[in-house]
PDB file of C-alpha atoms in Angstrom:
ATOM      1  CA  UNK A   1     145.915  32.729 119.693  1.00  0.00           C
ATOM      2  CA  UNK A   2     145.926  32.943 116.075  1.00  0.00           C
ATOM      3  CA  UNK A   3     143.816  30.775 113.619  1.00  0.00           C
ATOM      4  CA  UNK A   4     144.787  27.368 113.121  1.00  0.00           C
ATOM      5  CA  UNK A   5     147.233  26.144 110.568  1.00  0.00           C
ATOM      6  CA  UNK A   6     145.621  24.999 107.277  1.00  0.00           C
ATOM      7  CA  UNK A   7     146.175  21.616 106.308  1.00  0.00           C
ATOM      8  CA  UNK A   8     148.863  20.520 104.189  1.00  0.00           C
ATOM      9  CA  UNK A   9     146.929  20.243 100.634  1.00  0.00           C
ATOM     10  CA  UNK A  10     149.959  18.350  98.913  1.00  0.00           C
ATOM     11  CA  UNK A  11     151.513  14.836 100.006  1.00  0.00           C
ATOM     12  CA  UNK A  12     154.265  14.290 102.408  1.00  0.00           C
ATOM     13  CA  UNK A  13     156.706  14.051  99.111  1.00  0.00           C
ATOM     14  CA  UNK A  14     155.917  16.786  97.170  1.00  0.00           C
ATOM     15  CA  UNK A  15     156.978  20.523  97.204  1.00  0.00           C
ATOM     16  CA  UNK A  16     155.120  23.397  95.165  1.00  0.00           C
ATOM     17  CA  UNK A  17     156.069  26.816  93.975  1.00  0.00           C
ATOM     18  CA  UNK A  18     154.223  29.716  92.445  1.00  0.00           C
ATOM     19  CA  UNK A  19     154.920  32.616  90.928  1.00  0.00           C
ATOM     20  CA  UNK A  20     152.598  35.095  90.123  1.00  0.00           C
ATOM     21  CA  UNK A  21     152.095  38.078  87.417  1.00  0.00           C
ATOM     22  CA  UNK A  22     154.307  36.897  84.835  1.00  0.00           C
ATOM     23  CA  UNK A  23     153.760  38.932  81.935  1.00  0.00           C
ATOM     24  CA  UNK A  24     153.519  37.113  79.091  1.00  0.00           C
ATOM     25  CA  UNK A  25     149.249  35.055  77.644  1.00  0.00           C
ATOM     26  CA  UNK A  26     148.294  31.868  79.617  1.00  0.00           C
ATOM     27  CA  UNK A  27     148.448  29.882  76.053  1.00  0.00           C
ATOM     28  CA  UNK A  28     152.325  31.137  75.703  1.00  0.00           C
ATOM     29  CA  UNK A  29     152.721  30.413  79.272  1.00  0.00           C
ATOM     30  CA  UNK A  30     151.470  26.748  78.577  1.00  0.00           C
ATOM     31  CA  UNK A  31     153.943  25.756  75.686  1.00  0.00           C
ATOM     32  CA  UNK A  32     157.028  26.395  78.265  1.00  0.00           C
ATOM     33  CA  UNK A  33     154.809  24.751  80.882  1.00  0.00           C
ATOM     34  CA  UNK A  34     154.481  21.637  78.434  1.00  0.00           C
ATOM     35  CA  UNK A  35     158.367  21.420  77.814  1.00  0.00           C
ATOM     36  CA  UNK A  36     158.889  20.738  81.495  1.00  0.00           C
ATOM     37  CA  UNK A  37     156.012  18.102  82.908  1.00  0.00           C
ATOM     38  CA  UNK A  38     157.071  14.854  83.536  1.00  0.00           C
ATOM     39  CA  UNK A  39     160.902  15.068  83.354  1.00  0.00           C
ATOM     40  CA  UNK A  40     163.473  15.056  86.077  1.00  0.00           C
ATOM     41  CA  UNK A  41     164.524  18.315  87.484  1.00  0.00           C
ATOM     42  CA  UNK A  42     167.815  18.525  86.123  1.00  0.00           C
ATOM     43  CA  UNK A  43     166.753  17.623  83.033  1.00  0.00           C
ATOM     44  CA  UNK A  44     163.961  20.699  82.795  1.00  0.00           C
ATOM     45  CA  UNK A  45     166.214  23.084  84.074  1.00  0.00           C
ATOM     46  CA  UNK A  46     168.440  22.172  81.272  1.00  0.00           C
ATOM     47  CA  UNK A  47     165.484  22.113  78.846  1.00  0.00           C
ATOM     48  CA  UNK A  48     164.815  26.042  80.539  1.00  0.00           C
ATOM     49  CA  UNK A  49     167.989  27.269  80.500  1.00  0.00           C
ATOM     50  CA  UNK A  50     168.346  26.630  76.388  1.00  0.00           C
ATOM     51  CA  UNK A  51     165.330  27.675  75.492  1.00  0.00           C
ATOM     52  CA  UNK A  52     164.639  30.627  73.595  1.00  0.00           C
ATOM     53  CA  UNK A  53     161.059  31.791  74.955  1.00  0.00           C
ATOM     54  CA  UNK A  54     161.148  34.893  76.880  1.00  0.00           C
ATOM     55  CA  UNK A  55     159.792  33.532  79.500  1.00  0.00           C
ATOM     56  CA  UNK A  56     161.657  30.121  80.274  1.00  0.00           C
ATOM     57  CA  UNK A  57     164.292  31.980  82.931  1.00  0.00           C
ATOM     58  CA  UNK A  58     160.820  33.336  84.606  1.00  0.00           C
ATOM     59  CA  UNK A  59     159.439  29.791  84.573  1.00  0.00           C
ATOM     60  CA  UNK A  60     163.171  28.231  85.734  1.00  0.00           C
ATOM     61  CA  UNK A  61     162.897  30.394  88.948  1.00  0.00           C
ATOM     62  CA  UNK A  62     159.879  29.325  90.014  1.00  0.00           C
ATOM     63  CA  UNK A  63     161.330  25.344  89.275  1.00  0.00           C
ATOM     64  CA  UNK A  64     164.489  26.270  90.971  1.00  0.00           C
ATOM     65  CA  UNK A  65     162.034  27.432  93.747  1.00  0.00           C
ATOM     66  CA  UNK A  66     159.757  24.309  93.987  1.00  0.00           C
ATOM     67  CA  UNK A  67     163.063  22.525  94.560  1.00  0.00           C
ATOM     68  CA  UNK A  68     164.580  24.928  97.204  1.00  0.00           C
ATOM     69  CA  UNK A  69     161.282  24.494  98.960  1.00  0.00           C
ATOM     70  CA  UNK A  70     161.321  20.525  98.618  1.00  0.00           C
ATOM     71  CA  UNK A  71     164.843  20.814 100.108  1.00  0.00           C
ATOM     72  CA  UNK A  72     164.420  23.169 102.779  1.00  0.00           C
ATOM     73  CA  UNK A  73     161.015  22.749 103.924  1.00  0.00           C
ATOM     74  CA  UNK A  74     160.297  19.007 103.534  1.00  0.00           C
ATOM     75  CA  UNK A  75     163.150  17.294 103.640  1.00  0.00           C
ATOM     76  CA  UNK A  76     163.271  15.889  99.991  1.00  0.00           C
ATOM     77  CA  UNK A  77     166.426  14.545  98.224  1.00  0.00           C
ATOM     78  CA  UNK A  78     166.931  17.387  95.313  1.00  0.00           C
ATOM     79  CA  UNK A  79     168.705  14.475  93.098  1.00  0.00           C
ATOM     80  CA  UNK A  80     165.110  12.031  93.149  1.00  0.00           C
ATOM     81  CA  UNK A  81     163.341  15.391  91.981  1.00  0.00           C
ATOM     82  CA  UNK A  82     160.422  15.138  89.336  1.00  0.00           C
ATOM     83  CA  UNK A  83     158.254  17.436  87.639  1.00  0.00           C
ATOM     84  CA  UNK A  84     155.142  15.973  88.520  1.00  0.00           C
ATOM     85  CA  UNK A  85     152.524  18.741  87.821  1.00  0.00           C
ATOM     86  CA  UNK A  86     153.108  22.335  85.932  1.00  0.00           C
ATOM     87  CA  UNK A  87     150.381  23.936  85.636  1.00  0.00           C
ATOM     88  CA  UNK A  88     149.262  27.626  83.996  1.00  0.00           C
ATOM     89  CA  UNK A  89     146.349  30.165  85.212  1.00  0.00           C
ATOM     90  CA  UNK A  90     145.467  33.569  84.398  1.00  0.00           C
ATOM     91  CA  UNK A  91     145.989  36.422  86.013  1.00  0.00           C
ATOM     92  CA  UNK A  92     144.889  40.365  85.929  1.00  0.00           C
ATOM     93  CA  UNK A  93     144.362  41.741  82.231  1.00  0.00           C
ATOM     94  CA  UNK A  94     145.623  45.383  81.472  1.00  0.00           C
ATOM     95  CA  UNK A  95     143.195  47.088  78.978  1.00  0.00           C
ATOM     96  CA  UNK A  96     145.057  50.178  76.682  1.00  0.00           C
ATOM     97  CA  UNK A  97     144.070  51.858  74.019  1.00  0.00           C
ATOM     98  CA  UNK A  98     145.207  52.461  70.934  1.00  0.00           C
ATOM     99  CA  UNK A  99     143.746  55.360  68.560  1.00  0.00           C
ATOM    100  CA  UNK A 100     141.857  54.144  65.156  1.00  0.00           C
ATOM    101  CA  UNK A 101     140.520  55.792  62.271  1.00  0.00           C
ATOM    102  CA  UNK A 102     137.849  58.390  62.529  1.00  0.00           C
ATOM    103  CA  UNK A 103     138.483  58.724  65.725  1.00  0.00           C
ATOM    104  CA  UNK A 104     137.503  55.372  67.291  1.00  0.00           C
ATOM    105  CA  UNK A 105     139.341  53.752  70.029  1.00  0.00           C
ATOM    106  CA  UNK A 106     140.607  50.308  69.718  1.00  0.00           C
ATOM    107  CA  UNK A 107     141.340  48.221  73.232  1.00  0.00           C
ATOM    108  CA  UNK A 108     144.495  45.965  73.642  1.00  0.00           C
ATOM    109  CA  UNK A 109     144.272  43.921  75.819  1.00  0.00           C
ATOM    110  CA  UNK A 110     148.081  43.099  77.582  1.00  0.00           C
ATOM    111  CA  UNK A 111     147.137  39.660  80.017  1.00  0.00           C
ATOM    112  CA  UNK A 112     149.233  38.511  83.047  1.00  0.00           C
ATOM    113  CA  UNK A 113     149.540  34.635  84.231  1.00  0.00           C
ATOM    114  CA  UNK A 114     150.971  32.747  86.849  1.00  0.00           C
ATOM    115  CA  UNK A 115     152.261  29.195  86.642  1.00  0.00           C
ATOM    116  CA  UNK A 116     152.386  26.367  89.531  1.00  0.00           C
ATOM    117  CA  UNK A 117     154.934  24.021  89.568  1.00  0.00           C
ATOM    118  CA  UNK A 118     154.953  21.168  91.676  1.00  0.00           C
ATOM    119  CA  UNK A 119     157.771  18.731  92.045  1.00  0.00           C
ATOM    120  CA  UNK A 120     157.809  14.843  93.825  1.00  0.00           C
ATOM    121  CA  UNK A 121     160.331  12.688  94.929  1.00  0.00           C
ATOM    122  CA  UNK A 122     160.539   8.995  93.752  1.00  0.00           C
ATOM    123  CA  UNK A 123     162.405   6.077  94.301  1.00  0.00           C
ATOM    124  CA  UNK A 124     164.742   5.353  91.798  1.00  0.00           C
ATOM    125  CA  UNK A 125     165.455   1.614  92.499  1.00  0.00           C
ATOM    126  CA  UNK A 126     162.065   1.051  91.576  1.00  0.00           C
ATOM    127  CA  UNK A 127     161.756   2.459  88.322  1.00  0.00           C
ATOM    128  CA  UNK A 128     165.667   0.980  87.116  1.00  0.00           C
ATOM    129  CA  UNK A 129     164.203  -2.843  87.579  1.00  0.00           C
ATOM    130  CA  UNK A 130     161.248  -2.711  85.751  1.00  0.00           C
ATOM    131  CA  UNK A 131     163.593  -0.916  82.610  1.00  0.00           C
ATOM    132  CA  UNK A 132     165.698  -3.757  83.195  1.00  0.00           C
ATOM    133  CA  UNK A 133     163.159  -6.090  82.890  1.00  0.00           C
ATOM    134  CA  UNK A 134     161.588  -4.313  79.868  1.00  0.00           C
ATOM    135  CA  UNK A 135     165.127  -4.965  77.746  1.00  0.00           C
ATOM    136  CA  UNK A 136     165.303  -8.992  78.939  1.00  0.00           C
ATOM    137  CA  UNK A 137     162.023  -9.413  77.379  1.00  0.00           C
ATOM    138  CA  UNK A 138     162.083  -7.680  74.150  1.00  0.00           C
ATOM    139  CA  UNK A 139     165.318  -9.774  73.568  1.00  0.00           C
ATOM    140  CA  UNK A 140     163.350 -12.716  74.348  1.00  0.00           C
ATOM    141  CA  UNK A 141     160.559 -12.272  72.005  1.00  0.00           C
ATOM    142  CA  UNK A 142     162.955 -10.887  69.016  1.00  0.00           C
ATOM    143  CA  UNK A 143     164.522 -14.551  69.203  1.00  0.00           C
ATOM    144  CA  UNK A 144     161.878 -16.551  68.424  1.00  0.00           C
ATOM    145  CA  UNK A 145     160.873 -14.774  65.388  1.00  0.00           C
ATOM    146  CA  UNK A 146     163.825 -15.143  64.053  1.00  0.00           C
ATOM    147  CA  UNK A 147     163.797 -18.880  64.672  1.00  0.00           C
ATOM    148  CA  UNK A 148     160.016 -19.078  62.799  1.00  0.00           C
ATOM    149  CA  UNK A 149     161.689 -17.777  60.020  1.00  0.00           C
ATOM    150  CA  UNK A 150     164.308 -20.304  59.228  1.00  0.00           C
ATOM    151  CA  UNK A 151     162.275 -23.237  59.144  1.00  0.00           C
ATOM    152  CA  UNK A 152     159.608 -21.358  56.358  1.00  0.00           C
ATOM    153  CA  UNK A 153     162.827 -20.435  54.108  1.00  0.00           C
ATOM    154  CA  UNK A 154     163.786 -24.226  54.263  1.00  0.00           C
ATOM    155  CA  UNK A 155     160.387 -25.030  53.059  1.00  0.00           C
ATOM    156  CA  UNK A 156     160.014 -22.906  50.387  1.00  0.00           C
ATOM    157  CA  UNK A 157     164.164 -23.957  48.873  1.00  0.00           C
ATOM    158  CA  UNK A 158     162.675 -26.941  49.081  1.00  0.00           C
ATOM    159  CA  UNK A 159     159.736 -26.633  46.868  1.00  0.00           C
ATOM    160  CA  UNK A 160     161.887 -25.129  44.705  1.00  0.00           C
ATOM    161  CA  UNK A 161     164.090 -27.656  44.326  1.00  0.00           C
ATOM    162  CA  UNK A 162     161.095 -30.631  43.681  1.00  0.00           C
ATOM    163  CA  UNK A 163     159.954 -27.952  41.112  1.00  0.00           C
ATOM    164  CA  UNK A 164     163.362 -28.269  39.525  1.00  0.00           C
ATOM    165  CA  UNK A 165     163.717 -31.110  38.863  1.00  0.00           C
TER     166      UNK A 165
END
């Protein structure tokens, strides 16, 4: 008798975690964010685990989350894992005080953010092809400049032989 179920705002491969009044700017928040966007799981947690911002362990819970809930919740294969979107946002702002001269009061202002991470499977046999394919053809196209360059040497030894003689 409840109210219906919300629909699901992500696709059918992806998995999302949040977590919420970390205590550290939105702009330092971001930098850690930026380390981990794009890569593989394993190779952000990695990234996380080494780094030496405060708040990287914070941030690698709330991957290590996104990937229990991709597991758990959705079915996903953990080892096809990418960091598709990680994402910062602010949060509540403490305001202190701090005394000042002639008795003036001077506000600090201590912010909280929270971070969204959300992670997608993909197909692997897809991606290892087209790398494959990338590698044939730059060997291809190396070749013939090498080839161009023969026959322009032989032309110029041989002007400079006529000039000899």
């Amino acid at each position: 008798m409840g109210k219906p179920s919300r629909e699901r705002s992500l696709s059918e491969k992806e998995a999302r975690a949040v977590a919420k009044n970390l205590r550290v700017s939105p702009q330092k928040l971001n930098l850690v964010a930026g380390l981990i966007r794009g890569k593989k799981v394993d190779k952000a947690l990695a990234d996380l685990e080494f780094s030496r911002k405060r708040i990287a362990q914070d941030v690698r819970k709330c991957v290590m989350s996104a990937v229990a809930n991709a597991e758990n919740n959705h079915d996903l294969d953990v080892n096809a894992l990418v960091v598709s979107e990680a994402y910062v946002g602010k949060n509540l702002v403490m305001k202190r005080f701090a005394a000042r001269g002639r008795g003036r009061g001077f506000q600090i202002k201590k912010p909280f953010s929270q971070i969204t991470v959300v992670v997608r499977e993909t197909e692997e046999e897809a991606e290892t092809p087209k790398a494959k394919a990338k590698g044939k053809d730059a060997g291809k196209k190396a070749a013939p400049k090498k080839a161009a360059k023969k026959p322009a040497a032989k032309a110029e030894a041989a002007v400079a032989q006529k000039e000899a003689e």
